[in-house]
mmCIF file of N, CA, C and O in Angstrom:
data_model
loop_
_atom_site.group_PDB
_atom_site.id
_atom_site.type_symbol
_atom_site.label_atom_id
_atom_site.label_comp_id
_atom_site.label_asym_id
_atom_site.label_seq_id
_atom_site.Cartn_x
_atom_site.Cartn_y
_atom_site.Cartn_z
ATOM 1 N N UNK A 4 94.599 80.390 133.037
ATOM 2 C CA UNK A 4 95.571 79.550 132.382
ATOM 3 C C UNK A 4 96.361 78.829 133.461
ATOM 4 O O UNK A 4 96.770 79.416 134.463
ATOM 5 N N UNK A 5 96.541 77.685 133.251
ATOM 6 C CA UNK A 5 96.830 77.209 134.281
ATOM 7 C C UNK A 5 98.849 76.908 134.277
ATOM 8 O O UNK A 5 99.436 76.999 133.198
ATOM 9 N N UNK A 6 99.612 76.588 135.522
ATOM 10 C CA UNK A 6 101.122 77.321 135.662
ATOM 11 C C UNK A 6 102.010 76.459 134.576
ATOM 12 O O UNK A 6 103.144 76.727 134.180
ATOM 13 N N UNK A 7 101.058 75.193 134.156
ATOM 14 C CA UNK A 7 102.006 74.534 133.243
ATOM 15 C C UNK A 7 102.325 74.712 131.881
ATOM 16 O O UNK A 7 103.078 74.034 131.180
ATOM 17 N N UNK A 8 101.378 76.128 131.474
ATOM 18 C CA UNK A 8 100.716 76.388 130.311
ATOM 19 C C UNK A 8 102.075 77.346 129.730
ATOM 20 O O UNK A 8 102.805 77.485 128.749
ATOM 21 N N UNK A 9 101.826 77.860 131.064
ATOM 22 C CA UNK A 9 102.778 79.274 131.331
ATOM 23 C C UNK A 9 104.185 78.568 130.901
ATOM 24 O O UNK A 9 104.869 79.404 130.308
ATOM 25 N N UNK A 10 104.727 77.534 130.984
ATOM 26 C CA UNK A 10 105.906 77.287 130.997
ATOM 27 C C UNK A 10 105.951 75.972 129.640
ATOM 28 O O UNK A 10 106.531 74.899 129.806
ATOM 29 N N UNK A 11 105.476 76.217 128.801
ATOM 30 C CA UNK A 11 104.925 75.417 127.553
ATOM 31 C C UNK A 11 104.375 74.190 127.678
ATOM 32 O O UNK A 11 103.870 73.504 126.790
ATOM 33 N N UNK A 12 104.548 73.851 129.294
ATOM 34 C CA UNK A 12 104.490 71.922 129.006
ATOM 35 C C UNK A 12 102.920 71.741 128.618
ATOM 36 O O UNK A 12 102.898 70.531 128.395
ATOM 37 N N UNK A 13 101.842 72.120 128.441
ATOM 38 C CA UNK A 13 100.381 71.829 127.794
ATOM 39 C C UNK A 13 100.822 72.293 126.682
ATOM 40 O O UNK A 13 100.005 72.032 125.799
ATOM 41 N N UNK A 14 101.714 72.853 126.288
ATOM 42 C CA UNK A 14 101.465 73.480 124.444
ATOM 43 C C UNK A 14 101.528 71.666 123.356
ATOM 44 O O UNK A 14 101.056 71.502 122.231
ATOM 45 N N UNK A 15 102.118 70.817 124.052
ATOM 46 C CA UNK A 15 102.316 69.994 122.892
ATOM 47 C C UNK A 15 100.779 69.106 122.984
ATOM 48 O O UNK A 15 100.372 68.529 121.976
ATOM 49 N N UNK A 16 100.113 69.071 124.081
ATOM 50 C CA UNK A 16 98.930 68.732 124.116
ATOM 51 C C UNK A 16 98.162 69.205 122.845
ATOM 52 O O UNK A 16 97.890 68.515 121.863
ATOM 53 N N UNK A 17 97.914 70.306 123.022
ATOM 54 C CA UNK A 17 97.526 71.682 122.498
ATOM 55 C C UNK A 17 97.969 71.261 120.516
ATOM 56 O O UNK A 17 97.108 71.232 119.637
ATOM 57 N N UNK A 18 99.089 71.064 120.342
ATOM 58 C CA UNK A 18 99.796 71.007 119.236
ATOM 59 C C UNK A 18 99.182 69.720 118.610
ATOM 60 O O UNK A 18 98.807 69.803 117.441
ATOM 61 N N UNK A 19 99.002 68.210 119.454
ATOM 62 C CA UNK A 19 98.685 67.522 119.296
ATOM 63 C C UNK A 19 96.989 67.518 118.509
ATOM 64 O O UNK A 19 96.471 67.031 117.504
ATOM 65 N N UNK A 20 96.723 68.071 119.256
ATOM 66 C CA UNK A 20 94.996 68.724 119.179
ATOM 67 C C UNK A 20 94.465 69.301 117.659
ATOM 68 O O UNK A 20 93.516 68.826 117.034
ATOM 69 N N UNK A 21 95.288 70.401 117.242
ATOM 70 C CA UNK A 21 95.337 70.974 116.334
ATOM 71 C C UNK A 21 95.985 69.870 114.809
ATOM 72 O O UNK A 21 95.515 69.893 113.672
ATOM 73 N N UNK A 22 96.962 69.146 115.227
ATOM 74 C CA UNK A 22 97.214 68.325 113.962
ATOM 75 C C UNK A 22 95.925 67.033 113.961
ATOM 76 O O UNK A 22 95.867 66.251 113.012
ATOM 77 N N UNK A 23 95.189 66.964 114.836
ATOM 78 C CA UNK A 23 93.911 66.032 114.782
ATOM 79 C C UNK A 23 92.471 67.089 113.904
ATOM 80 O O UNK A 23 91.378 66.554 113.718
ATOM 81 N N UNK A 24 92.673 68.243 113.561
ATOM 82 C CA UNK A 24 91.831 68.892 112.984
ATOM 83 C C UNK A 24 90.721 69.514 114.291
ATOM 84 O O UNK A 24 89.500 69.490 114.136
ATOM 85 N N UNK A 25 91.199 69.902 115.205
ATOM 86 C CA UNK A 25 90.702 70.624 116.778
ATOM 87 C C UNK A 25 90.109 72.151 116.284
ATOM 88 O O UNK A 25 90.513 72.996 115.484
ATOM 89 N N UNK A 26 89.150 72.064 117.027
ATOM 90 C CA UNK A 26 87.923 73.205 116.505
ATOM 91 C C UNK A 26 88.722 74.200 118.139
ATOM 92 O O UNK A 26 88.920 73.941 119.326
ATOM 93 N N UNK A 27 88.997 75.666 116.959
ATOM 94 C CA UNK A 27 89.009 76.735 117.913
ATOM 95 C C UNK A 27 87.940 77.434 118.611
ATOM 96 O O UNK A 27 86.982 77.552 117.847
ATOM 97 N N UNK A 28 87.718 77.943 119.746
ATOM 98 C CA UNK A 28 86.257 77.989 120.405
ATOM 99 C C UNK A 28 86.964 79.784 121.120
ATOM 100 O O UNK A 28 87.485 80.042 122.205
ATOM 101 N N UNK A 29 86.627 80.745 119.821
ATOM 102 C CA UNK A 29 87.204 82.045 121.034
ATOM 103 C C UNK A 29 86.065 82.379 121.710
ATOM 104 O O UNK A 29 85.066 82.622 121.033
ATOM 105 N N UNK A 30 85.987 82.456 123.156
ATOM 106 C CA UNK A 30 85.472 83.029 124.141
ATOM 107 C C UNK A 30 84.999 84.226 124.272
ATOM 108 O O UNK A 30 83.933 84.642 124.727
ATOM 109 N N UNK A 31 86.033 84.809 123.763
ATOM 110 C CA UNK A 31 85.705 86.948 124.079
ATOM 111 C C UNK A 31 84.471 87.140 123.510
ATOM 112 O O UNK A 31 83.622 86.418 122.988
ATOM 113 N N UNK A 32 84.625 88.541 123.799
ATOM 114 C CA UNK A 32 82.464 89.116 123.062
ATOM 115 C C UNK A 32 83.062 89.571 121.568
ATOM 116 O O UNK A 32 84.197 89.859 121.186
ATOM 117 N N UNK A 33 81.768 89.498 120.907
ATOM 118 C CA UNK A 33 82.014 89.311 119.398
ATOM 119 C C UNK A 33 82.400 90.834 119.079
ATOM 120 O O UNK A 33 82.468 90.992 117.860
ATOM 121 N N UNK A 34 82.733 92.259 119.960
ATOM 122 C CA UNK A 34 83.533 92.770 119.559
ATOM 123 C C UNK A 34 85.001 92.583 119.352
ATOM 124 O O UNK A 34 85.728 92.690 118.365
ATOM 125 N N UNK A 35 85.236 92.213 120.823
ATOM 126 C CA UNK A 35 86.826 91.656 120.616
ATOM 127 C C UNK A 35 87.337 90.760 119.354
ATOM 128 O O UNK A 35 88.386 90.804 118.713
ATOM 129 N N UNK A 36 86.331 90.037 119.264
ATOM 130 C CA UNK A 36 86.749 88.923 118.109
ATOM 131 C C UNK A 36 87.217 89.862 116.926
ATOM 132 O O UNK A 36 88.300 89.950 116.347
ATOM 133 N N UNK A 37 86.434 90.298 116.826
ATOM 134 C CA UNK A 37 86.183 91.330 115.663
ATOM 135 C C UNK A 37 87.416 92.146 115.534
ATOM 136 O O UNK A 37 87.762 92.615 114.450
ATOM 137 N N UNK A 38 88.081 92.320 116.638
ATOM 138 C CA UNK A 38 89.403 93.188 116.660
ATOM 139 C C UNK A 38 90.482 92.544 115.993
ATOM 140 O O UNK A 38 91.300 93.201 115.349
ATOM 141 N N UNK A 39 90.570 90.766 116.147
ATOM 142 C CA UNK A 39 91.714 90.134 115.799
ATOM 143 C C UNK A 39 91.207 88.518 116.147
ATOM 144 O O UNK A 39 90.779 88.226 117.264
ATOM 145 N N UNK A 40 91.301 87.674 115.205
ATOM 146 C CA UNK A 40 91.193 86.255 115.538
ATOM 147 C C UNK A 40 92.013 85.380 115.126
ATOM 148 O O UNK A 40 92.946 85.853 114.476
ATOM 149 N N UNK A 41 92.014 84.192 115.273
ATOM 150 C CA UNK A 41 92.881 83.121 114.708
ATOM 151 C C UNK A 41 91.768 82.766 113.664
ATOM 152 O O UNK A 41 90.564 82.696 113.907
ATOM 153 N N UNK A 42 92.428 82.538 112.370
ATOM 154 C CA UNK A 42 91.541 82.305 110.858
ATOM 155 C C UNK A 42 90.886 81.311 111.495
ATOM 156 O O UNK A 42 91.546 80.850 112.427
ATOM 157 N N UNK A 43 89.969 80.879 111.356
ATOM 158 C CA UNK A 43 89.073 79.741 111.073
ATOM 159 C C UNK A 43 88.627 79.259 112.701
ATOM 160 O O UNK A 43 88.294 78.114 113.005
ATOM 161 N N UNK A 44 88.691 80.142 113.415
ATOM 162 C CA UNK A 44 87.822 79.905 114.892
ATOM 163 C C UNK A 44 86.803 80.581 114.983
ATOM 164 O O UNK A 44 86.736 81.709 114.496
ATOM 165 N N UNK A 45 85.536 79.846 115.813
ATOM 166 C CA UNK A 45 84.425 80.018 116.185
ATOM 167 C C UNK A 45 84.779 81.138 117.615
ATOM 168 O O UNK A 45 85.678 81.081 118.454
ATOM 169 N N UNK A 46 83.751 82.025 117.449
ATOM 170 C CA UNK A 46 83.055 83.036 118.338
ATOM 171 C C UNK A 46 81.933 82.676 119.185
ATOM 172 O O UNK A 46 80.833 82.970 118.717
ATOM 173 N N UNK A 47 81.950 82.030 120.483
ATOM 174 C CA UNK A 47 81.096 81.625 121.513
ATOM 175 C C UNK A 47 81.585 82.243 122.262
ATOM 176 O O UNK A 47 82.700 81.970 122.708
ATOM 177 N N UNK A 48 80.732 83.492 122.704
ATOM 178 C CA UNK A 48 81.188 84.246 124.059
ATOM 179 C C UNK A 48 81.302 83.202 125.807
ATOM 180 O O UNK A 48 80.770 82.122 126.064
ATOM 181 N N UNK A 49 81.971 83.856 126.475
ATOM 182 C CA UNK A 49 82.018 82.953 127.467
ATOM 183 C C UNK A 49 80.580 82.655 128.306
ATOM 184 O O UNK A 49 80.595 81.728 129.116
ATOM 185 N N UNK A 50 79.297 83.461 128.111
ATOM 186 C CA UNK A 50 78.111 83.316 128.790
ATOM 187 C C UNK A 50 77.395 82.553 127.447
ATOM 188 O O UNK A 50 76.375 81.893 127.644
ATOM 189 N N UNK A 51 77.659 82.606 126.809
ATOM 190 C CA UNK A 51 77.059 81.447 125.676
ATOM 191 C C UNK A 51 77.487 80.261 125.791
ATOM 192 O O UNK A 51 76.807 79.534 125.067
ATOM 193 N N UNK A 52 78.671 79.405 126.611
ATOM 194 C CA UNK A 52 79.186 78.221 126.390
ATOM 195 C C UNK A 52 78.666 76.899 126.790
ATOM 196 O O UNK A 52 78.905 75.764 126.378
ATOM 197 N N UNK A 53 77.704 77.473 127.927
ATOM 198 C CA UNK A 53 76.751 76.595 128.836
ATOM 199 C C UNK A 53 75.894 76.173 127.855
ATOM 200 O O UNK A 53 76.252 75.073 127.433
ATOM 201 N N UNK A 54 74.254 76.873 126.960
ATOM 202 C CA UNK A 54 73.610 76.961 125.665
ATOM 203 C C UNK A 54 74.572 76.388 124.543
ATOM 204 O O UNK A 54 73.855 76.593 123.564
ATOM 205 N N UNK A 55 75.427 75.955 124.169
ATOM 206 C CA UNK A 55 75.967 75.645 122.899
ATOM 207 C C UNK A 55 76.864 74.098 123.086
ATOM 208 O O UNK A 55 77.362 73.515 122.122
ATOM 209 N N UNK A 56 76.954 73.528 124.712
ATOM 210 C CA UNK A 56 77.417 72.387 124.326
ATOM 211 C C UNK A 56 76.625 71.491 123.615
ATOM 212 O O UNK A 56 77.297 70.500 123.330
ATOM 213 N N UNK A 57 75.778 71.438 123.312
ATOM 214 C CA UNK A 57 74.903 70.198 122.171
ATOM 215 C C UNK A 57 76.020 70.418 120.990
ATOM 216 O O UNK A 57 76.758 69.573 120.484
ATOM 217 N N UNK A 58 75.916 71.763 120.723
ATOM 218 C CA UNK A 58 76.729 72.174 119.173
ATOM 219 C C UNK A 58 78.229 72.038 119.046
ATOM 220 O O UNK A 58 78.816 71.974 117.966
ATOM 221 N N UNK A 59 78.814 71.997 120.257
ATOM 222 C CA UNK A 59 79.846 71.588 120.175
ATOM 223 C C UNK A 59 80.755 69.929 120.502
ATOM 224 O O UNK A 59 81.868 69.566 120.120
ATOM 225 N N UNK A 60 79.794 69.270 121.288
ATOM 226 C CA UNK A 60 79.576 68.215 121.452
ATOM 227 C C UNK A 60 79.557 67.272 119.698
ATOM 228 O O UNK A 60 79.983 66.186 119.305
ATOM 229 N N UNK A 61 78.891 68.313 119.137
ATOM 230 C CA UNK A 61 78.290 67.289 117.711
ATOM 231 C C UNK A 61 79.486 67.494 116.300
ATOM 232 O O UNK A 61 79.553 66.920 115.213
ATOM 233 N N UNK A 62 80.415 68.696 117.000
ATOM 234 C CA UNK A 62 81.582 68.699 116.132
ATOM 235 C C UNK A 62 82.336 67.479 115.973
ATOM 236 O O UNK A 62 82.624 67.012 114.871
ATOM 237 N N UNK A 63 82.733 66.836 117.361
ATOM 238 C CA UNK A 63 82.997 65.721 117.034
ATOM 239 C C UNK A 63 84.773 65.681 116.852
ATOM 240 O O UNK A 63 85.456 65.029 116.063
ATOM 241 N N UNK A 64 85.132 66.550 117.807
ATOM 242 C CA UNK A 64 86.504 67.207 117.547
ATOM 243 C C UNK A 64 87.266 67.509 118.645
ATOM 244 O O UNK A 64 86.575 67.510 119.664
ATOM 245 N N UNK A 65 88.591 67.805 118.865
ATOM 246 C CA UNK A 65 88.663 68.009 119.842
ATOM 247 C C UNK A 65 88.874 69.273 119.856
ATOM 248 O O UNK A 65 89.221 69.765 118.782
ATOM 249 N N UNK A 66 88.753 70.067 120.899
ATOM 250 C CA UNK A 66 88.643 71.708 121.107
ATOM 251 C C UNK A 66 89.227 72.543 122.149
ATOM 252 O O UNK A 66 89.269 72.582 123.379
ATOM 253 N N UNK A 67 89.656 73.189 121.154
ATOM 254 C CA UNK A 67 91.029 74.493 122.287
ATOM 255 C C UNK A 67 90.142 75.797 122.389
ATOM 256 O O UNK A 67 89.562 76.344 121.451
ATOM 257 N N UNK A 68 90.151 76.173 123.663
ATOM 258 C CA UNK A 68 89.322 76.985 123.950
ATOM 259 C C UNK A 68 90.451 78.453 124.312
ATOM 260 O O UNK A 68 91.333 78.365 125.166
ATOM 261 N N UNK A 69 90.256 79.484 123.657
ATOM 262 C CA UNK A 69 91.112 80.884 123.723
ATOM 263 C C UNK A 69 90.157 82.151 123.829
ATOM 264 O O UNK A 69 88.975 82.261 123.501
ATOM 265 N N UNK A 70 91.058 83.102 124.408
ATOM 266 C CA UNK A 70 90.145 84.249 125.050
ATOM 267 C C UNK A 70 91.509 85.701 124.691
ATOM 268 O O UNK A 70 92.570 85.690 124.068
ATOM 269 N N UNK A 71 90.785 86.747 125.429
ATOM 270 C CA UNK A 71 92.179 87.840 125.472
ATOM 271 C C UNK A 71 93.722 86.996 126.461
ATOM 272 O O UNK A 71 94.800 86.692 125.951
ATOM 273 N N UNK A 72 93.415 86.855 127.556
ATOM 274 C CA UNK A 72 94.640 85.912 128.574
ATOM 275 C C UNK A 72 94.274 84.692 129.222
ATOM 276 O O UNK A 72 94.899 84.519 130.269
ATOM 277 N N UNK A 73 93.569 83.915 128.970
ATOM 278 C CA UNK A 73 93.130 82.853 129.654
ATOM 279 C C UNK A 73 92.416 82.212 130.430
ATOM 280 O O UNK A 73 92.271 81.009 130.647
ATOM 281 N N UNK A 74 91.826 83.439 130.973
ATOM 282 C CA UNK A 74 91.078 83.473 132.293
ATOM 283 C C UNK A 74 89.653 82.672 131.766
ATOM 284 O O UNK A 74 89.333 81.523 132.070
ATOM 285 N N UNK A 75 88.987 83.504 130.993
ATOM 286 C CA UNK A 75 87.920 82.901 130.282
ATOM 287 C C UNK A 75 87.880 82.392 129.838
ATOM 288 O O UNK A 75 86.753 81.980 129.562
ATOM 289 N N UNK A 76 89.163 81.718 129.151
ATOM 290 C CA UNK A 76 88.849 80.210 128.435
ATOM 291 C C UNK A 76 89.193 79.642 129.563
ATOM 292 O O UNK A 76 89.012 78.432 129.428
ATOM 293 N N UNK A 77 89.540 79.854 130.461
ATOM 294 C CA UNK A 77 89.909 78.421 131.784
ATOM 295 C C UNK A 77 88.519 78.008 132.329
ATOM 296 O O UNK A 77 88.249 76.818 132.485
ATOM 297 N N UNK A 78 87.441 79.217 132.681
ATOM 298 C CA UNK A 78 85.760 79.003 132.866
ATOM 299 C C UNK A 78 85.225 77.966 131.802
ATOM 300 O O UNK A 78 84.703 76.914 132.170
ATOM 301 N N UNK A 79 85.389 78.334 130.326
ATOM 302 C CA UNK A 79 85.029 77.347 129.712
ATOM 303 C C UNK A 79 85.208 76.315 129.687
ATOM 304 O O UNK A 79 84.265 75.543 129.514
ATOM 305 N N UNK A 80 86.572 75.836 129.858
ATOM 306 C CA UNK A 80 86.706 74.373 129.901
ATOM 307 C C UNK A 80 86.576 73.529 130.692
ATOM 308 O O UNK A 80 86.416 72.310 130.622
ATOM 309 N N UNK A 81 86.702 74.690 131.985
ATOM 310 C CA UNK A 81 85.691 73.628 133.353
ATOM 311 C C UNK A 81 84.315 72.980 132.845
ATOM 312 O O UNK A 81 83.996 71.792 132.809
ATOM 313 N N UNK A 82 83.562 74.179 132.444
ATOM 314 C CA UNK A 82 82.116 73.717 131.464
ATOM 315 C C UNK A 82 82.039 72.587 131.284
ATOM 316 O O UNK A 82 81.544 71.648 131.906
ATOM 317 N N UNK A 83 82.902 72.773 129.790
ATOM 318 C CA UNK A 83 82.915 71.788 129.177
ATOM 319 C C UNK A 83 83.030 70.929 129.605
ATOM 320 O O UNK A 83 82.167 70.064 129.460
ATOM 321 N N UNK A 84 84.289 70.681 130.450
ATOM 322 C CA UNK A 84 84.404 69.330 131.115
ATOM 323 C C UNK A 84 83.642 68.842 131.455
ATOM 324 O O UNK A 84 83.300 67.734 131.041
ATOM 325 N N UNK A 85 82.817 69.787 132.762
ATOM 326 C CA UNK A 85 82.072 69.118 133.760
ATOM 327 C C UNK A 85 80.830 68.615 132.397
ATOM 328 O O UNK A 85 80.180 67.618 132.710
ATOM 329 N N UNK A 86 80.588 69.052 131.384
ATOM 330 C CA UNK A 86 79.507 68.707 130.270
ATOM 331 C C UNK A 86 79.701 67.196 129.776
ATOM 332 O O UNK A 86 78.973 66.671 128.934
ATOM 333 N N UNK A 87 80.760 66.574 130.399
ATOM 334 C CA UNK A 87 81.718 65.307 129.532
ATOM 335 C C UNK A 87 82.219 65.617 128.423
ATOM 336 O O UNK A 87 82.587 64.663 127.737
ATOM 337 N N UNK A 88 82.392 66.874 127.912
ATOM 338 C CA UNK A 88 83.211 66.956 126.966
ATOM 339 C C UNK A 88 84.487 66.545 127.210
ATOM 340 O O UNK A 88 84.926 67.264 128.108
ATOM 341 N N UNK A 89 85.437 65.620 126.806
ATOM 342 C CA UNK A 89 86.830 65.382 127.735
ATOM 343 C C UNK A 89 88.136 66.035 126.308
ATOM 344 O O UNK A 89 89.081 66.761 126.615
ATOM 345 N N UNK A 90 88.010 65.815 125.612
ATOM 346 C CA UNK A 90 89.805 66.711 125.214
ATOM 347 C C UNK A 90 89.104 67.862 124.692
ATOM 348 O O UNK A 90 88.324 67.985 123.748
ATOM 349 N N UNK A 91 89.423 68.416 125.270
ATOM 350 C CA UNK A 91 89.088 70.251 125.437
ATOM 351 C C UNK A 91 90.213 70.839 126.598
ATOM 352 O O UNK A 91 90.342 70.667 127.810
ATOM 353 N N UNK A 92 90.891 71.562 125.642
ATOM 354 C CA UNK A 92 92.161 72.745 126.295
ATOM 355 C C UNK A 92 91.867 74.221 126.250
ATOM 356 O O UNK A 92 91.277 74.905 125.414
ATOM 357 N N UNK A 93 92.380 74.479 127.255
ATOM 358 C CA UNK A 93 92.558 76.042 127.817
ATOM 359 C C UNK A 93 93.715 75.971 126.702
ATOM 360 O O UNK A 93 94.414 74.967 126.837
ATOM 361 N N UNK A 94 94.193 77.070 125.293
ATOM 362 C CA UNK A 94 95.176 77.624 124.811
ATOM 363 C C UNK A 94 95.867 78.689 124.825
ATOM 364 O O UNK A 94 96.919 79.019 124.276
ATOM 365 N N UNK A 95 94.664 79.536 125.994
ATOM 366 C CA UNK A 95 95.369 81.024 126.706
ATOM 367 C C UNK A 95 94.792 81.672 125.712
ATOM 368 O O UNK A 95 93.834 81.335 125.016
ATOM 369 N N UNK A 96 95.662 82.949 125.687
ATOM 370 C CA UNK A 96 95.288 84.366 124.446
ATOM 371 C C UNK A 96 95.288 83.607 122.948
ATOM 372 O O UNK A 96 95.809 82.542 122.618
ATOM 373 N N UNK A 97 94.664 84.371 122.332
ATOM 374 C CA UNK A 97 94.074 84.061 121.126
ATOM 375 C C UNK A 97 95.198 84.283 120.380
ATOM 376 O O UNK A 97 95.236 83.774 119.260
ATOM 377 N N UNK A 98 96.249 85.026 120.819
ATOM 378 C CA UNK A 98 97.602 85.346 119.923
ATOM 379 C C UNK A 98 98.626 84.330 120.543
ATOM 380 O O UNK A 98 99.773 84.326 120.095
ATOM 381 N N UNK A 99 98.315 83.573 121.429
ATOM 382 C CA UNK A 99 99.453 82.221 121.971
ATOM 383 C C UNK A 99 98.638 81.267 120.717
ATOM 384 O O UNK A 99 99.360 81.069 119.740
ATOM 385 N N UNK A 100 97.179 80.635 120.629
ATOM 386 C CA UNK A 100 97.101 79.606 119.728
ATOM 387 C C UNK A 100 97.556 80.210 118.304
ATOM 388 O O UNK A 100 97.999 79.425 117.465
ATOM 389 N N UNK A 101 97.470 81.417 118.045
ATOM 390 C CA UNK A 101 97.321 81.572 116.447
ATOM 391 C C UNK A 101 98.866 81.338 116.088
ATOM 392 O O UNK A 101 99.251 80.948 114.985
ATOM 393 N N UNK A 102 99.624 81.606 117.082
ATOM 394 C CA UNK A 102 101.524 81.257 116.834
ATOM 395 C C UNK A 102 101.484 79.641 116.616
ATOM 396 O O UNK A 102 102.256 79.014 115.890
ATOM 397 N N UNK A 103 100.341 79.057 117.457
ATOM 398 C CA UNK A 103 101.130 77.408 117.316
ATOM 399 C C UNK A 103 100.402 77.244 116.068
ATOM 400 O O UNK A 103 100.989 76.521 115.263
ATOM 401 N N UNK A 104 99.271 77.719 115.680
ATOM 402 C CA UNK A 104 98.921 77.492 114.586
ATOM 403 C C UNK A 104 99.678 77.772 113.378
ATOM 404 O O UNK A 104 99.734 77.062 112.374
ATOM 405 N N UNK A 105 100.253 78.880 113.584
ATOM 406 C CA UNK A 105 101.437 78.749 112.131
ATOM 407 C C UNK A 105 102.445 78.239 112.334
ATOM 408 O O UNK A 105 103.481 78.224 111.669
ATOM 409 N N UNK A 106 102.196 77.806 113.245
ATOM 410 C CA UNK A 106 104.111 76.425 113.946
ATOM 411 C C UNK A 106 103.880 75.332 112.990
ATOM 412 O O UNK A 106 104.811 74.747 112.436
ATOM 413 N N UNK A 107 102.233 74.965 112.734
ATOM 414 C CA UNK A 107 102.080 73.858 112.005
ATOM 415 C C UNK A 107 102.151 73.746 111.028
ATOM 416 O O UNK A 107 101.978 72.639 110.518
#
Protein backbone atom coordinates (compact mmCIF):
# COMPACT_ATOMS: atom_id res chain seq x y z
CA UNK A 1 0.00 0.00 0.00
CA UNK A 2 1.50 2.76 -0.89
CA UNK A 3 2.31 6.08 2.05
CA UNK A 4 -0.45 8.18 0.50
CA UNK A 5 -3.01 5.54 0.99
CA UNK A 6 -2.00 5.34 4.53
CA UNK A 7 -2.92 8.90 5.10
CA UNK A 8 -6.37 8.85 2.99
CA UNK A 9 -5.20 11.05 0.11
CA UNK A 10 -5.87 7.88 -2.70
CA UNK A 11 -9.16 7.07 -0.80
CA UNK A 12 -11.13 9.73 -2.88
CA UNK A 13 -9.59 8.25 -6.05
CA UNK A 14 -10.74 5.03 -4.79
CA UNK A 15 -14.31 6.63 -3.85
CA UNK A 16 -14.43 8.10 -7.20
CA UNK A 17 -13.95 4.56 -8.74
CA UNK A 18 -16.60 2.89 -6.87
CA UNK A 19 -19.43 5.64 -7.66
CA UNK A 20 -18.40 4.83 -11.55
CA UNK A 21 -19.64 1.13 -10.81
CA UNK A 22 -15.59 -0.23 -10.19
CA UNK A 23 -15.26 -4.02 -10.09
CA UNK A 24 -13.69 -5.31 -6.70
CA UNK A 25 -10.75 -7.76 -7.53
CA UNK A 26 -9.88 -9.62 -3.85
CA UNK A 27 -6.50 -11.05 -4.20
CA UNK A 28 -6.23 -13.45 -1.11
CA UNK A 29 -6.61 -17.43 -1.64
CA UNK A 30 -10.15 -18.47 -1.85
CA UNK A 31 -9.87 -19.59 1.75
CA UNK A 32 -9.36 -16.25 3.10
CA UNK A 33 -12.08 -14.92 0.96
CA UNK A 34 -14.20 -17.30 2.35
CA UNK A 35 -13.46 -15.98 5.89
CA UNK A 36 -14.90 -12.41 5.11
CA UNK A 37 -15.44 -10.30 1.85
CA UNK A 38 -16.77 -7.13 0.59
CA UNK A 39 -20.47 -8.20 -0.97
CA UNK A 40 -20.17 -8.31 -4.52
CA UNK A 41 -16.22 -8.74 -5.16
CA UNK A 42 -14.49 -11.12 -7.29
CA UNK A 43 -11.91 -13.76 -5.90
CA UNK A 44 -8.65 -13.78 -8.19
CA UNK A 45 -5.91 -15.03 -6.12
CA UNK A 46 -2.77 -13.03 -6.48
CA UNK A 47 -0.92 -15.94 -8.77
CA UNK A 48 -4.03 -15.99 -10.92
CA UNK A 49 -3.90 -12.20 -11.92
CA UNK A 50 -1.32 -12.54 -14.71
CA UNK A 51 -4.00 -15.61 -16.57
CA UNK A 52 -7.16 -13.44 -16.05
CA UNK A 53 -6.24 -10.01 -17.51
CA UNK A 54 -8.24 -10.78 -20.85
CA UNK A 55 -11.26 -11.20 -18.21
CA UNK A 56 -10.73 -8.35 -16.58
CA UNK A 57 -9.74 -6.14 -19.26
CA UNK A 58 -13.35 -7.08 -20.87
CA UNK A 59 -15.21 -5.82 -17.67
CA UNK A 60 -14.78 -2.68 -18.95
CA UNK A 61 -14.60 -0.98 -15.51
CA UNK A 62 -12.54 0.45 -13.45
CA UNK A 63 -10.95 -1.78 -10.66
CA UNK A 64 -9.84 -1.65 -6.97
CA UNK A 65 -7.74 -4.28 -6.20
CA UNK A 66 -7.84 -5.54 -2.10
CA UNK A 67 -6.10 -8.25 -0.19
CA UNK A 68 -5.62 -9.03 3.86
CA UNK A 69 -3.05 -5.46 4.09
CA UNK A 70 -2.07 -4.40 0.82
CA UNK A 71 0.86 -5.90 -0.02
CA UNK A 72 -0.77 -8.18 -2.57
CA UNK A 73 -2.96 -6.03 -4.01
CA UNK A 74 0.05 -3.54 -4.60
CA UNK A 75 1.71 -6.82 -6.88
CA UNK A 76 -1.46 -6.78 -8.66
CA UNK A 77 -1.77 -3.56 -9.78
CA UNK A 78 1.70 -3.28 -10.95
CA UNK A 79 0.31 -6.28 -13.28
CA UNK A 80 -2.23 -4.79 -14.24
CA UNK A 81 -0.73 -1.77 -15.07
CA UNK A 82 2.16 -2.94 -16.72
CA UNK A 83 -0.98 -5.12 -18.79
CA UNK A 84 -2.31 -1.38 -19.89
CA UNK A 85 -4.89 -1.76 -17.71
CA UNK A 86 -4.75 2.07 -16.49
CA UNK A 87 -7.50 3.00 -13.57
CA UNK A 88 -6.86 0.19 -11.38
CA UNK A 89 -6.19 0.97 -7.47
CA UNK A 90 -4.44 -0.66 -4.70
CA UNK A 91 -7.60 -0.23 -1.84
CA UNK A 92 -5.44 -2.01 0.87
CA UNK A 93 -7.36 -4.62 3.29
CA UNK A 94 -10.50 -5.84 2.20
CA UNK A 95 -12.03 -4.27 5.47
CA UNK A 96 -10.54 -0.53 4.39
CA UNK A 97 -12.69 -0.91 0.83
CA UNK A 98 -15.77 -2.56 2.39
CA UNK A 99 -15.97 0.82 4.94
CA UNK A 100 -15.80 3.12 1.80
CA UNK A 101 -18.19 1.00 0.36
CA UNK A 102 -20.83 1.65 2.92
CA UNK A 103 -19.60 5.43 2.97
CA UNK A 104 -21.49 5.31 -0.33
Amino acid sequence: MSILSLFGIGNSKIKQALLKGAVIIDVRTAHEFDQGKVPGSINIPVDRISSSIEQIRKMHKPVIICCATGARSDKAVCILKASGIKEVYNGGSWETVMKMVNKI
